[in-house]
Amino acid sequence: MEMYTNLFNKMAASCFNKCASRKHKENDLALGEMSCADRCVAKYIEAQEKVGVILQKANEAQMKQQQSVADMQNAMQNSFGGR
Amino acid sequence: MTSPNDQQHHPISQIPSIYQSIMSHSRGNSLSSAHYTSQAALHHPISFYGSSQSTSTPAGPLVDSSASPHQVDMSRGALTMRGLPYPQPWARANASPAELPPNFDWLSESCGSKAAIGVIGGGAMGLVMGVFLGALTDMTPPVTIIEGKEVPQAPLKEQMRTTLRATADKSLYWCRQFAFITGVFGGSECLVEKYRGKHDVWNSVVSGCITGAAMQAKQGPQASAAGCGGFAVFSLVIDSFMGTHS
């Protein structure tokens, strides 16, 4: 849940900085700003997904490494204890 | 003023005067105006015969009237306020598609609609302009003097008929021209803006170039280029004066 809040806030801030003009002449988004916002949101979410996949892979690799270190420690302790 | 016997036969006499309702303390802390229900606010006919109907809020799920009970308090026969419904525009995000009002955004936001509106509006303006221009310039026939002698004028009815026909032809001509210009300009401006994703004056310049080129397309590429340049400059000037609306 916190991730989604963070995502929404950052996406809104960055897409507004890129797409909306600072001269507020009318209350609605203009047509160009609307299409820019659509594209910005789509790109942002796609980028987030890709980064999420890579992050997950990195996490898994790290977990595997930690697991293998723990296994080696266990094996050494067992071999010492068995002596 | 009221007696228990009167409650069935004379319900109108149950309504206290405003003075009475303010000054009476029979309800404790609640003011009598706190019993004004939303149903009464909608000006539906209220039955004074003490039957309390259970009505659901007629406004729908996007309106919050949780402050008012669904039971309409008809027993007193008086208009009392319990809580008015208020609209909740933010509830659209959570409403199911069955509850939302029908969405007509595509009608105003799509480029085809803008082009169609331009065609219709431009055509109407062209008709009006053609009527004015035609009526003012077509009243005299083109040839009035041949070899020094004046050509006899036709009778009035014939003159009127020819004037009307010339005016109609001219107004149709202007109608076609204006409809084409406005439709192409509107549609191309919408397409260019959607493609660029920005809202500034260069959308009008590019679409002006496209419109000018389309107008002169039958007369060759050089005329198209000239039309493009001319119309682009024209729309740049106009939009710089009018501000970047779109």
Coordinates of N, CA and C in Angstrom, one line a residue, chain A residues 30-80:
Chain A
A30 N -5.7 20.8 -21.4 CA -5.9 20.9 -22.9 C -5.7 19.6 -23.5
L31 N -6.0 19.5 -24.8 CA -6.0 18.2 -25.5 C -4.5 17.7 -25.5
G32 N -3.6 18.6 -25.8 CA -2.2 18.2 -25.9 C -1.7 17.7 -24.5
E33 N -2.1 18.4 -23.5 CA -1.7 18.1 -22.2 C -2.3 16.7 -21.8
M34 N -3.5 16.5 -22.2 CA -4.1 15.2 -21.9 C -3.4 14.0 -22.5
S35 N -3.1 14.2 -23.8 CA -2.4 13.1 -24.5 C -1.0 12.9 -23.9
C36 N -0.3 14.1 -23.5 CA 1.0 14.0 -22.8 C 0.9 13.2 -21.5
A37 N -0.2 13.5 -20.8 CA -0.4 12.9 -19.5 C -0.6 11.4 -19.7
D38 N -1.4 11.0 -20.7 CA -1.7 9.6 -20.9 C -0.4 8.9 -21.2
R39 N 0.5 9.5 -22.1 CA 1.7 8.8 -22.4 C 2.6 8.7 -21.2
C40 N 2.7 9.8 -20.4 CA 3.6 9.9 -19.3 C 3.2 8.8 -18.3
V41 N 1.9 8.6 -18.0 CA 1.5 7.6 -17.1 C 1.8 6.2 -17.6
A42 N 1.6 6.0 -18.9 CA 1.9 4.7 -19.4 C 3.3 4.3 -19.3
K43 N 4.2 5.3 -19.7 CA 5.6 5.1 -19.6 C 6.1 4.8 -18.2
Y44 N 5.5 5.6 -17.3 CA 6.0 5.5 -15.9 C 5.7 4.2 -15.4
I45 N 4.4 3.7 -15.6 CA 4.0 2.4 -15.1 C 4.8 1.3 -15.7
E46 N 5.1 1.4 -17.0 CA 5.9 0.4 -17.7 C 7.3 0.3 -17.1
A47 N 7.9 1.5 -16.9 CA 9.2 1.6 -16.3 C 9.2 1.0 -14.9
Q48 N 8.2 1.3 -14.2 CA 8.1 0.7 -12.8 C 8.0 -0.8 -12.8
E49 N 7.2 -1.3 -13.8 CA 7.2 -2.8 -13.9 C 8.5 -3.4 -14.2
K50 N 9.2 -2.8 -15.2 CA 10.5 -3.4 -15.6 C 11.5 -3.3 -14.5
V51 N 11.5 -2.2 -13.8 CA 12.4 -2.0 -12.7 C 12.1 -3.0 -11.6
G52 N 10.8 -3.2 -11.4 CA 10.3 -4.2 -10.3 C 10.8 -5.6 -10.6
V53 N 10.7 -6.0 -11.9 CA 11.2 -7.3 -12.3 C 12.6 -7.5 -12.0
I54 N 13.4 -6.5 -12.4 CA 14.9 -6.6 -12.2 C 15.2 -6.6 -10.7
L55 N 14.5 -5.8 -10.0 CA 14.7 -5.7 -8.5 C 14.4 -7.1 -7.9
Q56 N 13.3 -7.7 -8.4 CA 13.0 -9.0 -7.8 C 14.0 -10.0 -8.1
K57 N 14.6 -10.0 -9.3 CA 15.6 -10.9 -9.6 C 16.8 -10.7 -8.8
A58 N 17.2 -9.5 -8.6 CA 18.3 -9.2 -7.8 C 18.1 -9.6 -6.3
N59 N 16.9 -9.4 -5.8 CA 16.6 -9.9 -4.5 C 16.7 -11.4 -4.4
E60 N 16.2 -12.1 -5.4 CA 16.3 -13.6 -5.4 C 17.7 -14.0 -5.4
A61 N 18.5 -13.4 -6.2 CA 20.0 -13.8 -6.3 C 20.6 -13.5 -4.9
Q62 N 20.3 -12.4 -4.3 CA 20.9 -12.1 -3.0 C 20.4 -13.1 -1.9
M63 N 19.1 -13.5 -2.0 CA 18.6 -14.5 -1.0 C 19.3 -15.8 -1.2
K64 N 19.5 -16.2 -2.5 CA 20.2 -17.5 -2.8 C 21.6 -17.4 -2.2
Q65 N 22.3 -16.3 -2.4 CA 23.6 -16.2 -1.9 C 23.7 -16.3 -0.4
Q66 N 22.8 -15.6 0.2 CA 22.7 -15.7 1.7 C 22.4 -17.1 2.1
Q67 N 21.5 -17.8 1.4 CA 21.2 -19.1 1.8 C 22.4 -20.0 1.6
S68 N 23.1 -19.9 0.6 CA 24.3 -20.8 0.4 C 25.3 -20.5 1.4
V69 N 25.5 -19.2 1.8 CA 26.5 -18.9 2.9 C 26.0 -19.6 4.2
A70 N 24.7 -19.5 4.5 CA 24.2 -20.1 5.7 C 24.4 -21.6 5.6
D71 N 24.2 -22.2 4.5 CA 24.3 -23.7 4.3 C 25.8 -24.1 4.6
M72 N 26.7 -23.3 4.0 CA 28.1 -23.6 4.2 C 28.4 -23.6 5.7
Q73 N 28.0 -22.5 6.4 CA 28.3 -22.4 7.8 C 27.7 -23.6 8.6
N74 N 26.5 -24.0 8.2 CA 25.9 -25.1 8.9 C 26.7 -26.4 8.7
A75 N 27.1 -26.6 7.4 CA 27.9 -27.8 7.1 C 29.2 -27.8 7.9
M76 N 29.9 -26.6 8.0 CA 31.1 -26.6 8.8 C 30.9 -26.9 10.2
Q77 N 29.8 -26.3 10.8 CA 29.6 -26.6 12.2 C 29.3 -28.0 12.4
N78 N 28.5 -28.6 11.5 CA 28.2 -30.0 11.7 C 29.5 -30.9 11.7
S79 N 30.3 -30.5 10.7 CA 31.5 -31.3 10.6 C 32.4 -31.2 11.8
F80 N 32.4 -29.9 12.4 CA 33.2 -29.7 13.6 C 32.6 -30.5 14.8

